[in-house]
Every structure is written in C-alpha cells, then in structure tokens.
Coordinates of N, CA and C in Angstrom, one line a residue:
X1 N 6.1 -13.7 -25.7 CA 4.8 -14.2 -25.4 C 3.8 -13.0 -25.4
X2 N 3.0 -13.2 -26.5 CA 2.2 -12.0 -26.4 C 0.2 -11.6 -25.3
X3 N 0.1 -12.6 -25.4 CA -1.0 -14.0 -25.1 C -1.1 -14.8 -24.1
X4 N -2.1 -14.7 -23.4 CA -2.1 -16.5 -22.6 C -3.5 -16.5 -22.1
X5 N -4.0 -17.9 -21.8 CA -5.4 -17.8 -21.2 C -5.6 -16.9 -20.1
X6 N -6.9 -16.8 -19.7 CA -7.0 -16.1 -18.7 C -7.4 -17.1 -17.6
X7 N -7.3 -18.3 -17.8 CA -7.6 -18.7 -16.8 C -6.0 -18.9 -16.0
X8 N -5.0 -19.6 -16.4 CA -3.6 -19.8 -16.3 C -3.1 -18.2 -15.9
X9 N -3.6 -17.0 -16.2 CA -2.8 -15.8 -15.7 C -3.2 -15.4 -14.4
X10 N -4.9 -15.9 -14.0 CA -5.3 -15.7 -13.0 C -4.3 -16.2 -12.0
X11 N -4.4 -17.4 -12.2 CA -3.7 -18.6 -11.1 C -2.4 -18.1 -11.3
X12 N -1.2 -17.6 -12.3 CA -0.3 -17.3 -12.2 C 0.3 -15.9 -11.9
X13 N -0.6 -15.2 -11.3 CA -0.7 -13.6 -10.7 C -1.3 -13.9 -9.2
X14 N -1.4 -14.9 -9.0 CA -2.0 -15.7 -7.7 C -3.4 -14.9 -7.2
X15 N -4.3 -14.4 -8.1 CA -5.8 -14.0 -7.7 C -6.1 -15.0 -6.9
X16 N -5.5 -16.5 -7.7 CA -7.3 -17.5 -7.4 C -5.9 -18.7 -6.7
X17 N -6.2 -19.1 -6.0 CA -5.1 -20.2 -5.4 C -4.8 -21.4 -6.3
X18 N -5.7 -21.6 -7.2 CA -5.4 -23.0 -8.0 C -6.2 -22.6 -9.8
X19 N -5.3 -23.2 -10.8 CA -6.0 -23.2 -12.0 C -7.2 -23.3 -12.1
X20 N -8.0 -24.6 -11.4 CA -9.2 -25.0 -11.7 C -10.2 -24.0 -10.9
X21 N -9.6 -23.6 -9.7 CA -10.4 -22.3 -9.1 C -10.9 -20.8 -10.3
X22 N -9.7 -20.8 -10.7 CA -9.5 -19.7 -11.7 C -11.0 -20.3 -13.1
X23 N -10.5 -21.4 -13.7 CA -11.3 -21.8 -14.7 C -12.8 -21.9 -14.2
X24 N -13.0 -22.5 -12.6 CA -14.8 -22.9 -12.4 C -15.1 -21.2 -12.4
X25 N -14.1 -20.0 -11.7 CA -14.8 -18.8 -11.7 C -15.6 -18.1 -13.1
X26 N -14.0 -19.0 -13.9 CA -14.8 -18.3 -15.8 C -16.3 -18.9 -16.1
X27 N -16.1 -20.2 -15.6 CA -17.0 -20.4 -16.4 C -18.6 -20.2 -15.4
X28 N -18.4 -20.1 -14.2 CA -19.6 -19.6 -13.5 C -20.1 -18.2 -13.8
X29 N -19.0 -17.3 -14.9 CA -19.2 -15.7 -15.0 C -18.7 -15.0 -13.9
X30 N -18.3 -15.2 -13.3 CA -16.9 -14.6 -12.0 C -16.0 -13.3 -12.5
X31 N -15.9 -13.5 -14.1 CA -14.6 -13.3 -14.9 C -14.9 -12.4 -15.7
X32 N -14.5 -10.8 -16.1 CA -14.7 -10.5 -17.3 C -13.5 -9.9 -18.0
X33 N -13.1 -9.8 -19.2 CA -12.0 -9.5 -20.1 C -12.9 -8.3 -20.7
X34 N -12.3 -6.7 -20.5 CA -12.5 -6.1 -21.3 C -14.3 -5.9 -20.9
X35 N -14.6 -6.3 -20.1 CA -16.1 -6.0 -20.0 C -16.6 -7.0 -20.9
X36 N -16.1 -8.0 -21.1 CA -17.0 -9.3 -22.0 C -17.0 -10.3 -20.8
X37 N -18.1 -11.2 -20.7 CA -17.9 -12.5 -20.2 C -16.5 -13.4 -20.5
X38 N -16.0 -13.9 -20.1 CA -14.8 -14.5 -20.4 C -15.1 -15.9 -19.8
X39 N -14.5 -16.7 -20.7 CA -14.0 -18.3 -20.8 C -12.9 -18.8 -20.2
X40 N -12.4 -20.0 -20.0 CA -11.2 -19.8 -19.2 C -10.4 -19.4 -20.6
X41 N -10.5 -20.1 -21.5 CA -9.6 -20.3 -23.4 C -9.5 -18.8 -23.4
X42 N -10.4 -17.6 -23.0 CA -9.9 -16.1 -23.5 C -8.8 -15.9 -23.1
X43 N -8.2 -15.1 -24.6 CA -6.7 -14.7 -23.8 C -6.6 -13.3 -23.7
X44 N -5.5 -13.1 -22.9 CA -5.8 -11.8 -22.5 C -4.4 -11.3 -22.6
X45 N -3.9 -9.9 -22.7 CA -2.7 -9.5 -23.6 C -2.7 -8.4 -22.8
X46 N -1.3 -7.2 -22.8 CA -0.8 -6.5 -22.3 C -2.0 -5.2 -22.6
X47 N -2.6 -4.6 -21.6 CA -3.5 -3.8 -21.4 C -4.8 -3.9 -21.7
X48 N -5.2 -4.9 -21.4 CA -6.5 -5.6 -21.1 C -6.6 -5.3 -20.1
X49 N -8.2 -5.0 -18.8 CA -8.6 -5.2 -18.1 C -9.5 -6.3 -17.0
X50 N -8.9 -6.9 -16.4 CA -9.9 -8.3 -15.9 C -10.4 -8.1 -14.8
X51 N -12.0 -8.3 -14.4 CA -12.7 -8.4 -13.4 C -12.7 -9.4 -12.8
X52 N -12.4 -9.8 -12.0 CA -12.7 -11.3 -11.3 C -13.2 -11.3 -9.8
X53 N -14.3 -11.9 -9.3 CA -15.0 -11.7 -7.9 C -14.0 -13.1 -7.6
X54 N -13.3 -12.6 -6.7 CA -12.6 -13.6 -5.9 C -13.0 -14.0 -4.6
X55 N -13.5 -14.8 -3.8 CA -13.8 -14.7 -2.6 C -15.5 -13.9 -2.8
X56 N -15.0 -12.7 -1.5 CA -16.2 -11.7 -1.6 C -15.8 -10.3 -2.1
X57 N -15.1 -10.2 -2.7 CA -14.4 -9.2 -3.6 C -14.5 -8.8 -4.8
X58 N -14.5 -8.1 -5.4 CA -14.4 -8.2 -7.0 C -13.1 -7.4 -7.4
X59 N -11.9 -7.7 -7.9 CA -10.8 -6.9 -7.9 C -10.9 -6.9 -9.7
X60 N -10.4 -5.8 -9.5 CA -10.2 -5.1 -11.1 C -8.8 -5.0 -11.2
X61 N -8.1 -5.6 -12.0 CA -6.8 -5.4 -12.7 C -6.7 -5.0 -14.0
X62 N -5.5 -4.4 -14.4 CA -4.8 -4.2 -16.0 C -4.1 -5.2 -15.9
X63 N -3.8 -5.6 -17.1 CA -2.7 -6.6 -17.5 C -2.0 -5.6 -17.7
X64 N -0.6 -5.9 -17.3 CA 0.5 -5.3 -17.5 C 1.8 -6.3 -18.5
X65 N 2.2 -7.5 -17.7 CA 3.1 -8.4 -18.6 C 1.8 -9.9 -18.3
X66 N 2.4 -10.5 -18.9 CA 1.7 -11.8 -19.6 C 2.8 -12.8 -19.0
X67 N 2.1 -13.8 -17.9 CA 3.3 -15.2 -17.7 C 2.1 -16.3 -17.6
X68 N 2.4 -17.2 -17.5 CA 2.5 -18.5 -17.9 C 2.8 -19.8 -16.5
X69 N 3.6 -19.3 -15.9 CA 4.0 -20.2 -14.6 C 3.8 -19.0 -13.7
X70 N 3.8 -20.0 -12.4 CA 3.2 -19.6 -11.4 C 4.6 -18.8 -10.8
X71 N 4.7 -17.2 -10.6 CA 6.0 -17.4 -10.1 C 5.9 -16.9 -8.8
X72 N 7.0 -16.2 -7.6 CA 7.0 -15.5 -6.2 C 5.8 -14.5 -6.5
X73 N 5.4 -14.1 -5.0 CA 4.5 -13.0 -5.2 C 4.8 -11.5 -5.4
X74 N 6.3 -11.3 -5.1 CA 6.8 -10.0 -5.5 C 7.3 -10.6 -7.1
X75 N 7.4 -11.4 -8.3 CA 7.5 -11.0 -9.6 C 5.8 -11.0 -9.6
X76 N 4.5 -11.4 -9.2 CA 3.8 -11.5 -9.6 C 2.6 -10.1 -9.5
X77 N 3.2 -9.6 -8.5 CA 2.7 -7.9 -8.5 C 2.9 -7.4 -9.2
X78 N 4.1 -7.3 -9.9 CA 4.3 -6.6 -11.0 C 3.8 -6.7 -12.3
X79 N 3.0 -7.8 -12.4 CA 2.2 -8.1 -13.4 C 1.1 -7.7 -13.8
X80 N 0.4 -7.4 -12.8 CA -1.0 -5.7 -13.1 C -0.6 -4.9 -12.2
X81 N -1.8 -3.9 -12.3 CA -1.6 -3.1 -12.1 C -3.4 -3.2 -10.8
X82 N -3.5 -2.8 -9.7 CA -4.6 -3.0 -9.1 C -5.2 -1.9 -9.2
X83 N -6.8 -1.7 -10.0 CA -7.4 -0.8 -10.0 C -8.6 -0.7 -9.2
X84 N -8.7 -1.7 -8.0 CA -10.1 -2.0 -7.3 C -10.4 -1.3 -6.4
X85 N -11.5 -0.4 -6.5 CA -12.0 0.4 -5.9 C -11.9 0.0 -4.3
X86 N -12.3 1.0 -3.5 CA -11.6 1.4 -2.3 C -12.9 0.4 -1.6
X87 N -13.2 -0.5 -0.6 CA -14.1 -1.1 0.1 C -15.1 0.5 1.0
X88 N -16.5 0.1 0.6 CA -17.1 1.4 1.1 C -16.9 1.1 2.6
X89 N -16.9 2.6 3.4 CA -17.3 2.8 5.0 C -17.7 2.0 5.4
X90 N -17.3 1.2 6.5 CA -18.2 0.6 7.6 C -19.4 1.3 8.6
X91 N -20.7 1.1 8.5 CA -21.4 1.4 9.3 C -20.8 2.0 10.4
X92 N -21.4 3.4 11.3 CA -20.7 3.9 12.3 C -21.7 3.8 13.4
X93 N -22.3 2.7 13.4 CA -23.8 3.1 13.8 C -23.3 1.7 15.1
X94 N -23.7 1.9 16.2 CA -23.2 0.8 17.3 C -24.0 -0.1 17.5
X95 N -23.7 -1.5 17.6 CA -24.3 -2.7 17.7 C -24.3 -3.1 19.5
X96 N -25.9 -2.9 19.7 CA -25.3 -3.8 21.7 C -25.3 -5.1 21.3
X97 N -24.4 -5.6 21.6 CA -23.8 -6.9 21.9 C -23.6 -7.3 23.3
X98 N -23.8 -8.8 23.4 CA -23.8 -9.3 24.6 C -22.4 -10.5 24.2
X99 N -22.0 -10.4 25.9 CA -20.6 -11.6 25.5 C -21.1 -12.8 25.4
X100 N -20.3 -13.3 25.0 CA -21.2 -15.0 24.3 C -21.1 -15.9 25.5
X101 N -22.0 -16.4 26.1 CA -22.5 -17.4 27.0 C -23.1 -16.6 28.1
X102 N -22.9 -15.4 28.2 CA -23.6 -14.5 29.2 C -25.0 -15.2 29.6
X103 N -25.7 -15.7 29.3 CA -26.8 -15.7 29.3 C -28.3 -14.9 28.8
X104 N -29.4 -15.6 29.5 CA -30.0 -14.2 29.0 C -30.1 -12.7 29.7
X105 N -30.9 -11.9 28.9 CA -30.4 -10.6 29.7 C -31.4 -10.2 31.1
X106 N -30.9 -9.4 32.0 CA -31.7 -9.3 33.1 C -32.7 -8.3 32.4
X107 N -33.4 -7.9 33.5 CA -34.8 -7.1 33.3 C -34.1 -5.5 33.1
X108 N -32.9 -5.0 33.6 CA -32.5 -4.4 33.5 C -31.7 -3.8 32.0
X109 N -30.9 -4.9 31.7 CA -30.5 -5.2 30.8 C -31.7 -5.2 29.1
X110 N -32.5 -5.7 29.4 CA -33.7 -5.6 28.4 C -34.4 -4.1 28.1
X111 N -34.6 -3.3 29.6 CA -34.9 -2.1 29.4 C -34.0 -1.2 29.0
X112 N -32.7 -1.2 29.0 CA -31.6 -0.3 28.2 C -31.9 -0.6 26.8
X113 N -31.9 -2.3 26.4 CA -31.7 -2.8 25.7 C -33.4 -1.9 24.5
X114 N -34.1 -2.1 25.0 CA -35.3 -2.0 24.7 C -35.4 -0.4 24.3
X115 N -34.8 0.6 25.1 CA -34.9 2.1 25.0 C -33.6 2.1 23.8
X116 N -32.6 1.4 23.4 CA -31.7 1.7 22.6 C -32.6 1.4 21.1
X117 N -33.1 0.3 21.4 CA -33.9 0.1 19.9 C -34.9 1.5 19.4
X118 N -35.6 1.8 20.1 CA -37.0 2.2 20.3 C -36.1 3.5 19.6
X119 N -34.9 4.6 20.3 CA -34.1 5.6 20.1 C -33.6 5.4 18.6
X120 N -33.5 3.9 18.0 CA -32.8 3.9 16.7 C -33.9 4.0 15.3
X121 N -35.4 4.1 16.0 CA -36.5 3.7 15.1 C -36.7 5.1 14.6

C-alpha cells in the first residue's frame, strides 16, 4: 500500500475521533498535505507532511507508514512522526480571582483590588 486518503489516515492515526470528523476538517481547510489545501480524496504517501487544527491545536505530522483501518494507539504512533511545535509560555502575570459565590467584594477588598489594577497600568 503505497497511498491512502487523507481523510481515512487521519481517523486511522486517531488525530480526529471519527472519519467524517476527519473529512468536515478537509473540507472546512483544517487540513493541509504538503503545504497545499487538502480534500478528504488527497492521498498522502510515506514522507508527506500533514497539518491538521484538531480541536484548538494545530499538530503537524510526517507520514511515516500508510494504513487504512483503524488500529490500537501504540501501532498507530508509530505511524508519524510528531513535529508540532512546543505550546508558547503561559502568561506569568497573576490574575485576582475571587472564589465563586463569594459574593461581592467588600470596600476593602475593592481597594486592594483597585491599587492592583492601577500598579498593572
């Protein structure tokens, strides 16, 4: 097997939970083969690259082997190779938060609250 859609490899490398997940991403442009827009019908072959925004993600794979059925998730790791860049830093910067049903804040409360803003401007 040299070949297979890319929509069927998605779902069978388990990116996308279901075929048709896989196919509405192609065809919404979710998907790219090689830096091209891709179709679900594109096929895609051993050392191609695929983009696909999954979720809120965008993971970049190599094709490495080519399958067809859906198989376990340890044969299906071995089927690319993960080249998706590292998720940037989280802000280090502190949020005041109040615990949820607290109410509103006292007068006291407001003036911390108020001097923390004012310090972040």
């Amino acid at each position: 097997m040299e070949s297979t859609r890319v929509d069927r490899w998605l779902w069978a490398v388990r990116l996308t939970k279901t075929r048709p997940d896989a196919a509405a991403a192609c065809r919404g442009g979710h998907v790219r083969v090689n830096d091209k827009p891709a179709k679900p019908a594109t096929t895609v072959s051993p050392g191609d690259e695929v983009r696909a925004r999954v979720g809120d993600r965008t993971r970049v794979v190599e094709v490495v082997r080519v399958i067809q059925k859906r198989v376990g998730a340890a044969d299906a790791a071995t089927c690319f190779i993960d080249r998706t860049p590292a998720p940037p830093p989280e802000a280090a910067i502190p949020v005041a938060r109040r615990d949820r049903g607290a109410g509103r804040p006292t007068k006291r409360e407001r003036r911390v609250l108020d001097k923390f803003r004012s310090s972040r401007a």
